[in-house]
CSV table of C-alpha atoms in Angstrom, one decimal:
chain,number,residue,atom,x,y,z
A,1,MET,CA,127.3,-77.2,-101.5
A,2,GLY,CA,130.9,-75.9,-101.4
A,3,ASP,CA,133.4,-76.3,-104.3
A,4,ALA,CA,135.3,-79.0,-102.3
A,5,GLN,CA,132.2,-81.0,-101.7
A,6,LYS,CA,131.2,-80.8,-105.4
A,7,LYS,CA,134.6,-81.9,-106.4
A,8,ALA,CA,134.4,-84.9,-104.1
A,9,VAL,CA,131.0,-85.9,-105.5
A,10,THR,CA,132.2,-85.5,-109.0
A,11,ALA,CA,135.3,-87.6,-108.3
A,12,TRP,CA,133.3,-90.4,-106.8
A,13,LEU,CA,130.9,-90.4,-109.7
A,14,ALA,CA,133.7,-90.6,-112.2
A,15,ILE,CA,135.3,-93.5,-110.3
A,16,GLY,CA,131.9,-95.2,-109.9
A,17,ILE,CA,131.1,-94.9,-113.6
A,18,ALA,CA,134.5,-96.1,-114.6
A,19,ALA,CA,134.3,-99.1,-112.2
A,20,LEU,CA,130.8,-99.9,-113.6
A,21,GLY,CA,132.1,-99.9,-117.1
A,22,LEU,CA,135.0,-102.2,-116.2
A,23,ALA,CA,132.6,-104.5,-114.4
A,24,LEU,CA,130.3,-104.7,-117.4
A,25,ILE,CA,133.2,-105.4,-119.7
A,26,ALA,CA,134.5,-108.1,-117.4
A,27,ALA,CA,131.0,-109.6,-117.1
A,28,ALA,CA,130.7,-109.7,-120.9
A,29,TRP,CA,134.0,-111.5,-121.3
A,30,LEU,CA,133.2,-114.0,-118.6
A,31,GLN,CA,129.9,-114.7,-120.2
A,32,ARG,CA,131.6,-115.1,-123.5
A,33,ASP,CA,134.0,-117.6,-121.9
A,34,LYS,CA,131.0,-119.5,-120.5
A,35,GLY,CA,129.3,-119.7,-123.9
A,36,GLU,CA,126.6,-117.2,-122.8
A,37,GLY,CA,126.9,-114.8,-125.7
A,38,SER,CA,123.6,-114.2,-127.4
A,39,GLY,CA,122.4,-117.4,-125.8
A,40,ALA,CA,122.8,-119.7,-128.7
A,41,LEU,CA,122.5,-123.3,-127.7
A,42,PRO,CA,123.0,-126.5,-129.8
A,43,ASN,CA,119.8,-125.9,-131.9
A,44,ALA,CA,121.3,-122.8,-133.5
A,45,GLY,CA,119.9,-123.1,-137.0
A,46,GLU,CA,116.4,-123.3,-138.3
A,47,ASN,CA,115.3,-127.0,-138.2
A,48,ALA,CA,118.7,-128.0,-136.9
A,49,GLY,CA,117.3,-130.6,-134.6
A,50,ASN,CA,114.7,-132.1,-137.0
A,51,PRO,CA,114.1,-130.8,-140.5
A,52,GLY,CA,110.4,-131.8,-140.3
A,53,LEU,CA,109.7,-129.5,-137.4
A,54,ASP,CA,109.4,-125.8,-137.1
A,55,ARG,CA,111.9,-124.3,-134.7
A,56,LEU,CA,110.6,-121.9,-132.0
A,57,VAL,CA,112.9,-119.7,-130.0
A,58,MET,CA,112.0,-118.6,-126.4
A,59,VAL,CA,114.1,-116.0,-124.6
A,60,PHE,CA,113.9,-115.1,-121.0
A,61,PRO,CA,116.1,-113.7,-118.1
A,62,ALA,CA,117.8,-116.2,-115.8
A,63,GLY,CA,120.6,-115.9,-113.2
A,64,SER,CA,122.6,-118.7,-114.9
A,65,VAL,CA,122.2,-121.4,-117.5
A,66,PRO,CA,121.6,-124.7,-115.8
A,67,LYS,CA,124.0,-127.4,-116.9
A,68,ASP,CA,121.1,-129.9,-117.6
A,69,LEU,CA,119.2,-127.4,-119.8
A,70,PRO,CA,120.0,-129.4,-123.0
A,71,LEU,CA,118.5,-132.6,-121.4
A,72,VAL,CA,115.4,-130.8,-120.4
A,73,GLU,CA,115.1,-129.1,-123.8
A,74,GLU,CA,115.4,-132.5,-125.5
A,75,GLU,CA,112.5,-133.8,-123.3
A,76,ILE,CA,110.4,-130.8,-124.2
A,77,ASN,CA,111.1,-131.2,-127.9
A,78,ARG,CA,110.0,-134.9,-127.8
A,79,TYR,CA,106.8,-133.8,-126.3
A,80,LEU,CA,106.2,-130.8,-128.6
A,81,GLU,CA,106.9,-132.9,-131.7
A,82,GLY,CA,103.5,-134.6,-131.2
A,83,LYS,CA,101.7,-131.6,-129.9
A,84,LEU,CA,102.8,-128.8,-132.3
A,85,GLN,CA,105.1,-130.3,-134.9
A,86,ALA,CA,107.7,-128.0,-133.5
A,87,GLU,CA,110.9,-127.9,-131.4
A,88,LEU,CA,111.9,-125.3,-128.9
A,89,ASP,CA,115.3,-123.5,-128.5
A,90,ILE,CA,115.4,-122.1,-125.0
A,91,ILE,CA,117.7,-119.1,-124.5
A,92,PRO,CA,118.2,-117.9,-120.9
A,93,ILE,CA,120.1,-114.6,-120.7
A,94,ASN,CA,121.6,-113.1,-117.6
A,95,LEU,CA,119.6,-110.0,-116.6
A,96,ALA,CA,122.8,-107.9,-116.3
A,97,GLY,CA,123.4,-108.4,-120.0
A,98,TRP,CA,119.7,-108.5,-121.1
A,99,TRP,CA,119.4,-105.2,-122.9
A,100,ASP,CA,122.7,-105.5,-124.8
A,101,LYS,CA,122.1,-109.1,-125.9
A,102,THR,CA,118.4,-108.7,-126.8
A,103,GLY,CA,119.2,-105.4,-128.6
A,104,LEU,CA,121.8,-107.2,-130.7
A,105,MET,CA,119.3,-110.0,-131.5
A,106,PHE,CA,116.8,-107.5,-132.8
A,107,ALA,CA,119.4,-105.4,-134.6
A,108,SER,CA,120.6,-108.6,-136.4
A,109,ASN,CA,117.1,-109.8,-137.0
A,110,GLU,CA,117.8,-113.0,-135.0
A,111,GLN,CA,114.8,-115.2,-134.5
A,112,ILE,CA,112.9,-114.7,-131.3
A,113,ASP,CA,109.4,-116.1,-131.2
A,114,LEU,CA,108.5,-115.8,-127.5
A,115,MET,CA,110.2,-113.2,-125.3
A,116,PHE,CA,109.8,-112.4,-121.6
A,117,THR,CA,108.8,-108.8,-120.9
A,118,ALA,CA,107.4,-106.9,-117.9
A,119,GLY,CA,106.3,-103.5,-116.7
A,120,TRP,CA,109.7,-103.2,-114.9
A,121,MET,CA,111.6,-104.2,-118.1
A,122,ARG,CA,110.7,-101.1,-120.3
A,123,PHE,CA,107.6,-102.8,-121.7
A,124,GLY,CA,106.2,-99.6,-123.1
A,125,ASP,CA,109.5,-98.6,-124.7
A,126,GLU,CA,109.9,-102.0,-126.3
A,127,VAL,CA,106.4,-101.8,-127.7
A,128,ALA,CA,107.1,-98.2,-129.0
A,129,LYS,CA,110.2,-99.6,-130.8
A,130,GLY,CA,107.9,-102.1,-132.6
A,131,ARG,CA,109.5,-105.2,-131.0
A,132,PHE,CA,106.3,-106.9,-130.1
A,133,LEU,CA,103.3,-107.9,-132.2
A,134,PRO,CA,99.7,-107.1,-131.3
A,135,LEU,CA,98.1,-110.4,-130.1
A,136,GLU,CA,94.3,-110.1,-130.2
A,137,ASP,CA,93.9,-112.1,-133.4
A,138,LEU,CA,96.4,-114.8,-132.4
A,139,LEU,CA,94.7,-115.0,-129.0
A,140,ASP,CA,91.3,-115.4,-130.5
A,141,ARG,CA,92.5,-118.2,-132.8
A,142,TYR,CA,95.0,-120.1,-130.7
A,143,GLY,CA,94.8,-118.8,-127.2
A,144,GLN,CA,91.4,-119.9,-126.0
A,145,GLY,CA,92.9,-121.7,-122.9
A,146,ILE,CA,94.6,-118.4,-121.9
A,147,LYS,CA,91.4,-116.5,-122.3
A,148,GLU,CA,89.5,-119.0,-120.1
A,149,ILE,CA,92.1,-118.8,-117.3
A,150,LEU,CA,92.9,-115.1,-117.2
A,151,ASN,CA,90.3,-112.6,-116.0
A,152,PRO,CA,89.7,-110.1,-118.8
A,153,SER,CA,90.8,-107.2,-116.6
A,154,ILE,CA,94.1,-109.0,-116.0
A,155,LEU,CA,94.5,-110.0,-119.6
A,156,GLU,CA,94.1,-106.3,-120.6
A,157,ALA,CA,97.0,-105.3,-118.3
A,158,GLY,CA,99.3,-106.1,-121.3
A,159,LYS,CA,97.5,-103.5,-123.4
A,160,ILE,CA,99.1,-100.4,-124.8
A,161,ASP,CA,97.1,-98.1,-127.2
A,162,ASN,CA,94.2,-100.6,-127.3
A,163,HIS,CA,96.4,-103.6,-128.3
A,164,ILE,CA,97.5,-106.5,-126.2
A,165,TYR,CA,101.3,-106.9,-126.6
A,166,GLY,CA,102.0,-109.1,-123.5
A,167,ILE,CA,100.3,-112.1,-122.0
A,168,VAL,CA,100.3,-112.0,-118.3
A,169,THR,CA,101.5,-114.9,-116.2
A,170,ASN,CA,98.7,-116.3,-114.0
A,171,LYS,CA,100.3,-115.9,-110.5
A,172,GLU,CA,100.1,-113.4,-107.6
A,173,PHE,CA,99.2,-109.9,-108.7
A,174,ALA,CA,100.5,-108.0,-105.6
A,175,SER,CA,103.6,-107.7,-103.6
A,176,SER,CA,104.9,-106.4,-100.3
A,177,LYS,CA,108.4,-105.2,-99.8
A,178,GLY,CA,111.0,-106.5,-97.3
A,179,LEU,CA,114.1,-108.6,-96.8
A,180,VAL,CA,115.0,-112.2,-96.6
A,181,MET,CA,117.7,-113.3,-94.1
A,182,ARG,CA,119.7,-116.4,-93.1
A,183,LYS,CA,117.8,-118.3,-90.4
A,184,ASP,CA,121.0,-119.9,-89.0
A,185,LEU,CA,122.4,-116.4,-88.1
A,186,LEU,CA,119.0,-115.2,-86.8
A,187,ASP,CA,118.9,-118.2,-84.5
A,188,LYS,CA,122.6,-117.9,-83.5
A,189,HIS,CA,122.2,-114.3,-82.4
A,190,GLY,CA,118.7,-114.5,-81.0
A,191,ILE,CA,117.2,-112.0,-83.4
A,192,ASP,CA,113.4,-111.7,-83.2
A,193,LEU,CA,112.0,-110.5,-86.5
A,194,SER,CA,108.5,-109.9,-85.0
A,195,ARG,CA,110.0,-106.7,-83.5
A,196,ILE,CA,110.8,-105.4,-87.0
A,197,ARG,CA,108.2,-102.9,-88.3
A,198,LYS,CA,110.1,-100.5,-90.5
A,199,LEU,CA,113.4,-100.5,-92.4
A,200,SER,CA,115.3,-98.5,-89.8
A,201,ASP,CA,114.5,-101.2,-87.2
A,202,LEU,CA,117.0,-103.4,-89.0
A,203,THR,CA,119.9,-101.1,-88.1
A,204,ASP,CA,120.5,-102.9,-84.8
A,205,VAL,CA,120.2,-106.3,-86.5
A,206,PHE,CA,122.9,-105.4,-89.0
A,207,ALA,CA,125.1,-104.1,-86.3
A,208,VAL,CA,125.0,-107.5,-84.6
A,209,ILE,CA,126.0,-109.3,-87.9
A,210,LYS,CA,128.7,-106.8,-88.7
A,211,GLU,CA,130.3,-107.2,-85.2
A,212,ASN,CA,130.0,-111.0,-84.9
A,213,GLU,CA,130.2,-112.4,-88.5
A,214,PRO,CA,133.5,-111.3,-90.2
A,215,GLY,CA,133.4,-111.8,-93.9
A,216,VAL,CA,129.6,-111.7,-94.0
A,217,ALA,CA,128.0,-108.6,-95.5
A,218,PRO,CA,124.9,-107.7,-93.4
A,219,ILE,CA,123.1,-106.6,-96.6
A,220,GLN,CA,123.9,-107.8,-100.1
A,221,ALA,CA,122.8,-105.3,-102.7
A,222,LYS,CA,123.2,-103.9,-106.2
A,223,SER,CA,122.7,-100.4,-107.5
A,224,ASP,CA,119.3,-101.5,-109.0
A,225,ARG,CA,118.4,-103.9,-106.2
A,226,SER,CA,118.8,-102.4,-102.8
A,227,PRO,CA,116.4,-102.0,-99.8
A,228,PHE,CA,116.0,-98.4,-100.8
A,229,ILE,CA,114.9,-99.3,-104.4
A,230,PHE,CA,112.3,-101.8,-103.1
A,231,MET,CA,110.8,-99.4,-100.5
A,232,MET,CA,110.5,-96.5,-103.0
A,233,GLN,CA,109.4,-98.3,-106.1
A,234,ASN,CA,105.9,-99.7,-105.7
A,235,GLY,CA,106.4,-99.7,-101.9
A,236,PHE,CA,105.6,-96.1,-101.2
A,237,PHE,CA,105.0,-95.1,-104.8
A,238,ASP,CA,103.4,-96.4,-108.0
A,239,MET,CA,106.2,-95.7,-110.5
A,240,LEU,CA,103.7,-95.5,-113.5
A,241,GLY,CA,106.2,-97.0,-116.0
A,242,GLU,CA,109.3,-95.5,-117.4
A,243,GLY,CA,110.9,-92.1,-116.6
A,244,PRO,CA,110.3,-89.6,-113.8
A,245,GLY,CA,106.9,-89.2,-112.2
A,246,ALA,CA,105.3,-91.4,-109.6
A,247,LEU,CA,102.0,-91.6,-107.8
A,248,GLU,CA,102.1,-91.6,-104.0
A,249,ARG,CA,100.5,-94.7,-102.5
A,250,GLU,CA,98.9,-93.0,-99.5
A,251,GLY,CA,95.9,-90.7,-99.9
A,252,ASP,CA,93.5,-89.9,-102.7
A,253,SER,CA,95.5,-87.6,-104.8
A,254,THR,CA,96.2,-88.5,-108.4
A,255,ALA,CA,98.8,-85.8,-108.8
A,256,ILE,CA,102.0,-87.2,-110.2
A,257,VAL,CA,105.1,-86.1,-108.3
A,258,ASN,CA,108.9,-86.2,-108.8
A,259,MET,CA,109.7,-88.9,-106.2
A,260,ILE,CA,113.2,-87.5,-105.7
A,261,GLU,CA,111.8,-84.3,-104.3
A,262,THR,CA,109.7,-86.0,-101.6
A,263,PRO,CA,110.6,-86.1,-97.9
A,264,VAL,CA,110.3,-89.9,-97.7
A,265,TYR,CA,112.9,-90.3,-100.5
A,266,ARG,CA,115.4,-88.1,-98.6
A,267,GLU,CA,114.6,-89.9,-95.3
A,268,TYR,CA,115.3,-93.3,-96.6
A,269,ALA,CA,118.3,-92.1,-98.7
A,270,LYS,CA,119.9,-90.8,-95.4
A,271,LEU,CA,119.3,-94.2,-93.8
A,272,MET,CA,121.2,-95.9,-96.7
A,273,TYR,CA,124.0,-93.4,-96.2
A,274,GLU,CA,124.2,-94.3,-92.5
A,275,TRP,CA,124.2,-98.0,-93.3
A,276,ASN,CA,127.0,-97.6,-95.9
A,277,ARG,CA,129.2,-95.6,-93.5
A,278,ALA,CA,128.7,-98.4,-90.9
A,279,GLY,CA,129.9,-101.0,-93.4
A,280,TYR,CA,126.6,-102.9,-93.6
A,281,PHE,CA,126.5,-103.2,-97.5
A,282,ASN,CA,128.8,-105.4,-99.5
A,283,ALA,CA,131.8,-103.3,-100.5
A,284,ASP,CA,131.0,-103.5,-104.3
A,285,ALA,CA,127.2,-102.7,-103.9
A,286,ALA,CA,127.3,-99.7,-106.3
A,287,THR,CA,128.9,-101.6,-109.1
A,288,SER,CA,128.1,-105.3,-108.5
A,289,ARG,CA,126.2,-107.3,-111.2
A,290,ASP,CA,126.2,-110.6,-109.2
A,291,SER,CA,122.9,-112.1,-107.9
A,292,GLU,CA,122.3,-111.6,-104.2
A,293,TYR,CA,121.4,-115.2,-103.6
A,294,GLU,CA,124.7,-116.4,-105.0
A,295,ALA,CA,126.5,-114.3,-102.3
A,296,VAL,CA,124.3,-115.9,-99.6
A,297,LYS,CA,124.9,-119.4,-101.1
A,298,ALA,CA,128.7,-118.7,-100.9
A,299,GLY,CA,128.4,-117.7,-97.2
A,300,GLN,CA,129.3,-114.1,-98.0
A,301,ALA,CA,126.0,-112.3,-97.1
A,302,PHE,CA,123.3,-112.4,-94.5
A,303,SER,CA,120.3,-110.7,-96.2
A,304,TYR,CA,118.9,-109.0,-99.3
A,305,ALA,CA,115.8,-107.0,-100.2
A,306,GLU,CA,113.0,-108.4,-102.3
A,307,SER,CA,109.4,-108.1,-103.4
A,308,LEU,CA,107.6,-110.6,-101.2
A,309,LYS,CA,104.6,-112.9,-101.5
A,310,PRO,CA,103.3,-115.9,-99.6
A,311,GLY,CA,105.9,-118.6,-99.4
A,312,PHE,CA,108.7,-116.4,-100.7
A,313,ASP,CA,111.0,-117.4,-97.8
A,314,LEU,CA,111.0,-121.0,-99.2
A,315,GLN,CA,111.7,-119.8,-102.7
A,316,ALA,CA,114.6,-117.9,-101.3
A,317,SER,CA,115.8,-121.0,-99.4
A,318,ARG,CA,115.8,-122.9,-102.7
A,319,ASP,CA,117.7,-120.1,-104.5
A,320,THR,CA,120.4,-119.9,-101.8
A,321,GLY,CA,120.5,-123.5,-100.6
A,322,THR,CA,120.2,-122.0,-97.1
A,323,GLU,CA,117.1,-121.7,-94.9
A,324,MET,CA,115.8,-118.2,-95.1
A,325,GLU,CA,113.2,-116.1,-93.2
A,326,MET,CA,111.5,-113.0,-94.5
A,327,VAL,CA,110.3,-109.8,-92.9
A,328,GLU,CA,107.6,-107.7,-94.6
A,329,LEU,CA,107.9,-103.9,-94.3
A,330,THR,CA,104.9,-102.8,-96.4
A,331,GLU,CA,101.4,-104.1,-96.8
A,332,PRO,CA,100.6,-105.9,-100.1
A,333,TYR,CA,100.0,-103.5,-102.9
A,334,THR,CA,98.8,-104.1,-106.5
A,335,THR,CA,100.0,-101.8,-109.3
A,336,THR,CA,100.0,-102.2,-113.0
A,337,ALA,CA,103.6,-103.1,-112.6
A,338,ASP,CA,102.6,-106.0,-110.4
A,339,THR,CA,100.0,-107.3,-112.8
A,340,THR,CA,102.5,-106.9,-115.6
A,341,SER,CA,105.5,-108.1,-113.6
A,342,ALA,CA,105.8,-111.3,-115.8
A,343,MET,CA,104.5,-111.5,-119.4
A,344,PHE,CA,105.5,-113.1,-122.7
A,345,GLY,CA,105.2,-111.4,-126.0
A,346,ILE,CA,105.6,-112.6,-129.6
A,347,THR,CA,108.2,-110.5,-131.2
A,348,SER,CA,108.4,-108.8,-134.6
A,349,ASN,CA,111.4,-111.2,-135.2
A,350,ALA,CA,109.1,-114.3,-134.8
A,351,LYS,CA,109.2,-116.8,-137.6
A,352,HIS,CA,106.3,-118.8,-136.4
A,353,PRO,CA,103.9,-116.5,-134.5
A,354,GLU,CA,100.9,-118.9,-134.8
A,355,LYS,CA,102.8,-121.8,-133.2
A,356,ALA,CA,104.3,-119.4,-130.7
A,357,MET,CA,100.8,-118.6,-129.4
A,358,LYS,CA,99.9,-122.3,-129.4
A,359,LEU,CA,103.0,-123.0,-127.3
A,360,LEU,CA,102.1,-120.2,-124.9
A,361,ASN,CA,98.6,-121.5,-124.7
A,362,LEU,CA,100.0,-124.9,-123.7
A,363,LEU,CA,102.0,-123.3,-120.8
A,364,TYR,CA,98.6,-122.2,-119.4
A,365,THR,CA,96.7,-125.4,-120.0
A,366,ASP,CA,99.2,-128.3,-120.0
A,367,PRO,CA,100.6,-129.0,-116.5
A,368,TYR,CA,103.1,-131.6,-117.8
A,369,LEU,CA,104.8,-129.2,-120.2
A,370,LEU,CA,104.8,-126.3,-117.6
A,371,ASN,CA,106.4,-128.4,-114.9
A,372,LEU,CA,109.0,-129.9,-117.3
A,373,LEU,CA,110.0,-126.3,-118.1
A,374,ASN,CA,109.9,-125.2,-114.4
A,375,TRP,CA,111.5,-128.1,-112.6
A,376,GLY,CA,113.1,-130.4,-115.2
A,377,ILE,CA,112.9,-134.2,-115.6
A,378,GLU,CA,111.0,-136.3,-113.0
A,379,GLY,CA,113.3,-138.8,-111.3
A,380,LYS,CA,116.4,-136.8,-112.2
A,381,HIS,CA,115.7,-133.3,-111.0
A,382,TYR,CA,112.8,-134.0,-108.7
A,383,VAL,CA,110.6,-136.8,-107.5
A,384,LYS,CA,106.9,-136.7,-106.7
A,385,VAL,CA,106.0,-137.3,-103.0
A,386,ALA,CA,102.3,-136.7,-103.3
A,387,ASP,CA,99.8,-135.4,-105.9
A,388,GLY,CA,101.3,-132.1,-107.1
A,389,ILE,CA,104.0,-132.2,-104.4
A,390,ILE,CA,107.7,-132.7,-105.3
A,391,ALA,CA,111.1,-133.0,-103.5
A,392,TYR,CA,114.7,-133.5,-104.6
A,393,PRO,CA,115.8,-137.0,-105.4
A,394,GLU,CA,118.0,-138.8,-102.9
A,395,GLY,CA,121.5,-137.3,-102.9
A,396,VAL,CA,120.4,-134.1,-104.7
A,397,ASP,CA,119.8,-130.7,-103.1
A,398,ALA,CA,119.3,-127.1,-104.2
A,399,LYS,CA,123.0,-126.6,-104.6
A,400,THR,CA,123.7,-129.7,-106.6
A,401,VAL,CA,120.6,-130.1,-108.8
A,402,GLY,CA,121.4,-129.9,-112.5
A,403,TYR,CA,118.3,-127.9,-113.5
A,404,ASN,CA,117.5,-125.0,-111.3
A,405,ILE,CA,115.9,-122.1,-113.3
A,406,ASN,CA,113.5,-121.8,-110.3
A,407,GLU,CA,111.4,-119.2,-111.9
A,408,PRO,CA,107.8,-120.6,-112.0
A,409,TRP,CA,106.4,-117.1,-111.6
A,410,MET,CA,107.6,-116.4,-115.1
A,411,PHE,CA,105.8,-119.0,-117.1
A,412,GLY,CA,102.1,-119.6,-118.1
A,413,ASN,CA,99.8,-120.7,-115.3
A,414,GLN,CA,101.8,-120.8,-112.1
A,415,LEU,CA,98.9,-122.3,-110.3
A,416,ASN,CA,99.5,-125.5,-112.3
A,417,SER,CA,103.1,-125.6,-111.0
A,418,TYR,CA,104.1,-128.4,-108.6
A,419,LEU,CA,104.8,-127.3,-105.0
A,420,TRP,CA,107.8,-128.4,-103.1
A,421,SER,CA,107.4,-130.7,-100.0
A,422,ASN,CA,108.5,-127.9,-97.7
A,423,GLU,CA,105.9,-125.5,-99.1
A,424,ASP,CA,102.4,-125.0,-97.7
A,425,PRO,CA,100.1,-127.2,-99.8
A,426,ARG,CA,97.5,-124.3,-99.7
A,427,LEU,CA,100.0,-121.9,-101.3
A,428,TRP,CA,98.0,-121.3,-104.4
A,429,ASP,CA,94.9,-120.5,-102.3
A,430,GLN,CA,97.0,-118.1,-100.3
A,431,TYR,CA,98.0,-116.4,-103.6
A,432,ARG,CA,94.3,-115.9,-104.4
A,433,GLU,CA,93.7,-114.4,-101.0
A,434,PHE,CA,96.8,-112.3,-101.2
A,435,ASN,CA,95.5,-110.8,-104.5
A,436,GLU,CA,92.1,-110.1,-103.1
A,437,GLN,CA,93.2,-108.4,-99.9
A,438,ALA,CA,96.0,-106.2,-101.4
A,439,ASP,CA,95.7,-102.4,-101.6
A,440,LYS,CA,95.0,-101.4,-105.2
A,441,SER,CA,96.8,-98.5,-106.8
A,442,LYS,CA,94.7,-95.5,-107.9
A,443,ALA,CA,96.2,-96.1,-111.4
A,444,LEU,CA,95.8,-99.9,-111.5
A,445,GLY,CA,95.5,-100.8,-115.2
A,446,PHE,CA,97.1,-97.6,-116.5
A,447,VAL,CA,100.0,-98.2,-118.9
A,448,PHE,CA,102.1,-95.1,-119.8
A,449,ASN,CA,103.1,-94.7,-123.4
A,450,PRO,CA,106.5,-93.1,-123.5
A,451,GLU,CA,106.6,-92.4,-127.2
A,452,LYS,CA,106.1,-88.6,-127.1
A,453,VAL,CA,108.9,-88.0,-124.5
A,454,LYS,CA,111.3,-90.9,-125.3
A,455,LYS,CA,114.2,-88.5,-125.8
A,456,GLU,CA,113.6,-86.9,-122.4
A,457,ILE,CA,113.3,-90.3,-120.8
A,458,ALA,CA,116.6,-91.4,-122.3
A,459,ALA,CA,118.3,-88.2,-121.0
A,460,CYS,CA,116.8,-88.7,-117.5
A,461,ASN,CA,117.8,-92.4,-117.5
A,462,ALA,CA,121.4,-91.2,-118.1
A,463,VAL,CA,121.1,-88.9,-115.1
A,464,ASP,CA,119.7,-91.8,-113.0
A,465,GLU,CA,122.6,-94.0,-114.0
A,466,LYS,CA,125.0,-91.3,-112.9
A,467,TYR,CA,123.5,-90.5,-109.4
A,468,GLY,CA,121.2,-93.5,-108.7
A,469,PRO,CA,123.9,-96.0,-107.6
A,470,ALA,CA,125.2,-93.6,-105.0
A,471,ILE,CA,121.8,-92.9,-103.5
A,472,ASN,CA,120.5,-96.5,-103.7
A,473,THR,CA,123.5,-97.9,-101.9
A,474,GLY,CA,124.3,-95.0,-99.6
A,475,ALA,CA,127.7,-94.3,-101.1
A,476,LEU,CA,127.4,-90.5,-100.9
A,477,ASP,CA,125.6,-88.0,-98.6
A,478,PRO,CA,122.2,-87.4,-100.0
A,479,ASP,CA,122.1,-83.9,-98.7
A,480,GLN,CA,125.0,-83.2,-101.2
A,481,VAL,CA,123.9,-85.4,-104.1
A,482,ILE,CA,120.1,-84.9,-104.3
A,483,PRO,CA,120.3,-81.2,-105.2
A,484,LEU,CA,122.7,-82.1,-108.1
A,485,TYR,CA,120.5,-85.0,-109.1
A,486,LEU,CA,117.3,-82.9,-109.2
A,487,SER,CA,119.0,-80.1,-111.1
A,488,GLU,CA,120.3,-82.4,-113.8
A,489,LEU,CA,116.9,-84.3,-114.1
A,490,LYS,CA,115.1,-81.0,-114.7
A,491,ALA,CA,117.7,-80.0,-117.3
A,492,ALA,CA,117.1,-83.4,-119.0
A,493,GLY,CA,113.4,-82.8,-119.3
A,494,ALA,CA,111.9,-84.5,-116.2
A,495,ASP,CA,109.1,-82.0,-115.9
A,496,ARG,CA,108.0,-82.7,-119.5
A,497,VAL,CA,107.9,-86.4,-118.8
A,498,ILE,CA,105.9,-85.8,-115.6
A,499,ALA,CA,103.5,-83.5,-117.5
A,500,GLU,CA,103.0,-86.2,-120.2
A,501,LYS,CA,102.4,-88.9,-117.6
A,502,GLN,CA,99.9,-86.6,-115.9
A,503,ARG,CA,98.1,-85.9,-119.2
A,504,GLN,CA,97.8,-89.6,-120.0
A,505,LEU,CA,96.7,-90.6,-116.5
A,506,ASP,CA,94.1,-87.8,-116.4
A,507,GLU,CA,92.7,-89.0,-119.7
A,508,TRP,CA,92.7,-92.6,-118.5
A,509,LEU,CA,90.9,-91.7,-115.3
A,510,ALA,CA,88.3,-89.6,-117.2
A,511,GLU,CA,87.5,-92.6,-119.5
A,512,ARG,CA,86.8,-94.7,-116.5
A,513,SER,CA,84.7,-92.2,-114.6
A,514,GLY,CA,82.1,-92.0,-117.4
A,515,PRO,CA,80.0,-89.1,-118.5
């Protein structure tokens, strides 16, 4: 790369980093103005609601705080008073501010009894920091319903160093990768999704939207949620937890590679660059922190990338308030990240770990409580139209309903969750079939412990944050950026992280192969 090219790349990165910093500061102030600081809601103090009850705190990520959350929380607490002699303080936190806010909560020793975690949310690192309690004893004493529902091999997915730190949500345990798109625009322009087989096939589709729909971004993306990210991470590779080092999906090799050095990474990075130059991405893709479905809801975007499963097009339709269709670009694949894609742990800041486990057990065994948390109050936020089937009340829709967390995949036993009237009544059977038929990673069940290379991982993460947004959203020519990216990763210790992952994986495989 010439000096002029290097200067251009450096200048773009400096601008991008500065813009990202300003965006994060603005987001923080906006959230502060909305009362979304650490997530404190009316029950801010211990026993504030009822001095005879123990207060439990549940923290999880959500796109926004529903306006009727206090009403739903009140109903939950009426129910829990008789069940647990406890009340629940629900604290949703926007994912963009998750690490800062939860970090502050731990630093200030703020109460968190139940907290969402996942393989894709630095689960191993959080365990290494001592933020989660080992759960075997609590499970044996208060989690018998969970143990009856979850297969032992699935329950052990939340294990690190022989201790269970996260309880897996009972849901689909596989995913395919693809995009969801507005059906009205597909129909308007006669676009046939059955012809789409690979990501590059969408180039002509996006060209049609770009030419004919001014003000509508063909692809809505963020630096950490772009088509490129979804295809690479657990599409073509099992990422094996934090830091550099991934396992190629195809073939029998268990050799861990640096994904950024592979031909498929460069091929898809070039496609993103072509799309960016053609104007297919939203203009702020490299710095945006806004949810993709909000852009679709506002009429500003046509499509976005996702991890897919049976019925996801209908979930996306509820998220956006617009009928959506999906196109799958990979076959279903199960990795440890998929089995650990939604878990709850009991934190070291918990004041009532025993009752926290009892509450978690109820979310697996008590359909009434689960659906109250998932969908809100019957008659106000939904109505039953058949056994286990719900719809919006008259005069209410996805855009106007007052309680719309819409994350049933996050909590307890999703197979006890009500289905919407426009969903296939066999959806939960389809989930079971989806799990059974999915390709299984060669490292399924392996959980990487980053403790020995956490400094190197932190340094590599800083490099990723510097170069990743430009690659993921096609902002710079990958032929210029990838050599710099690789050079700085190696200087940050990427090879040591990969070697440690390989060592742990080899030991794990040897334990399972027997003598």
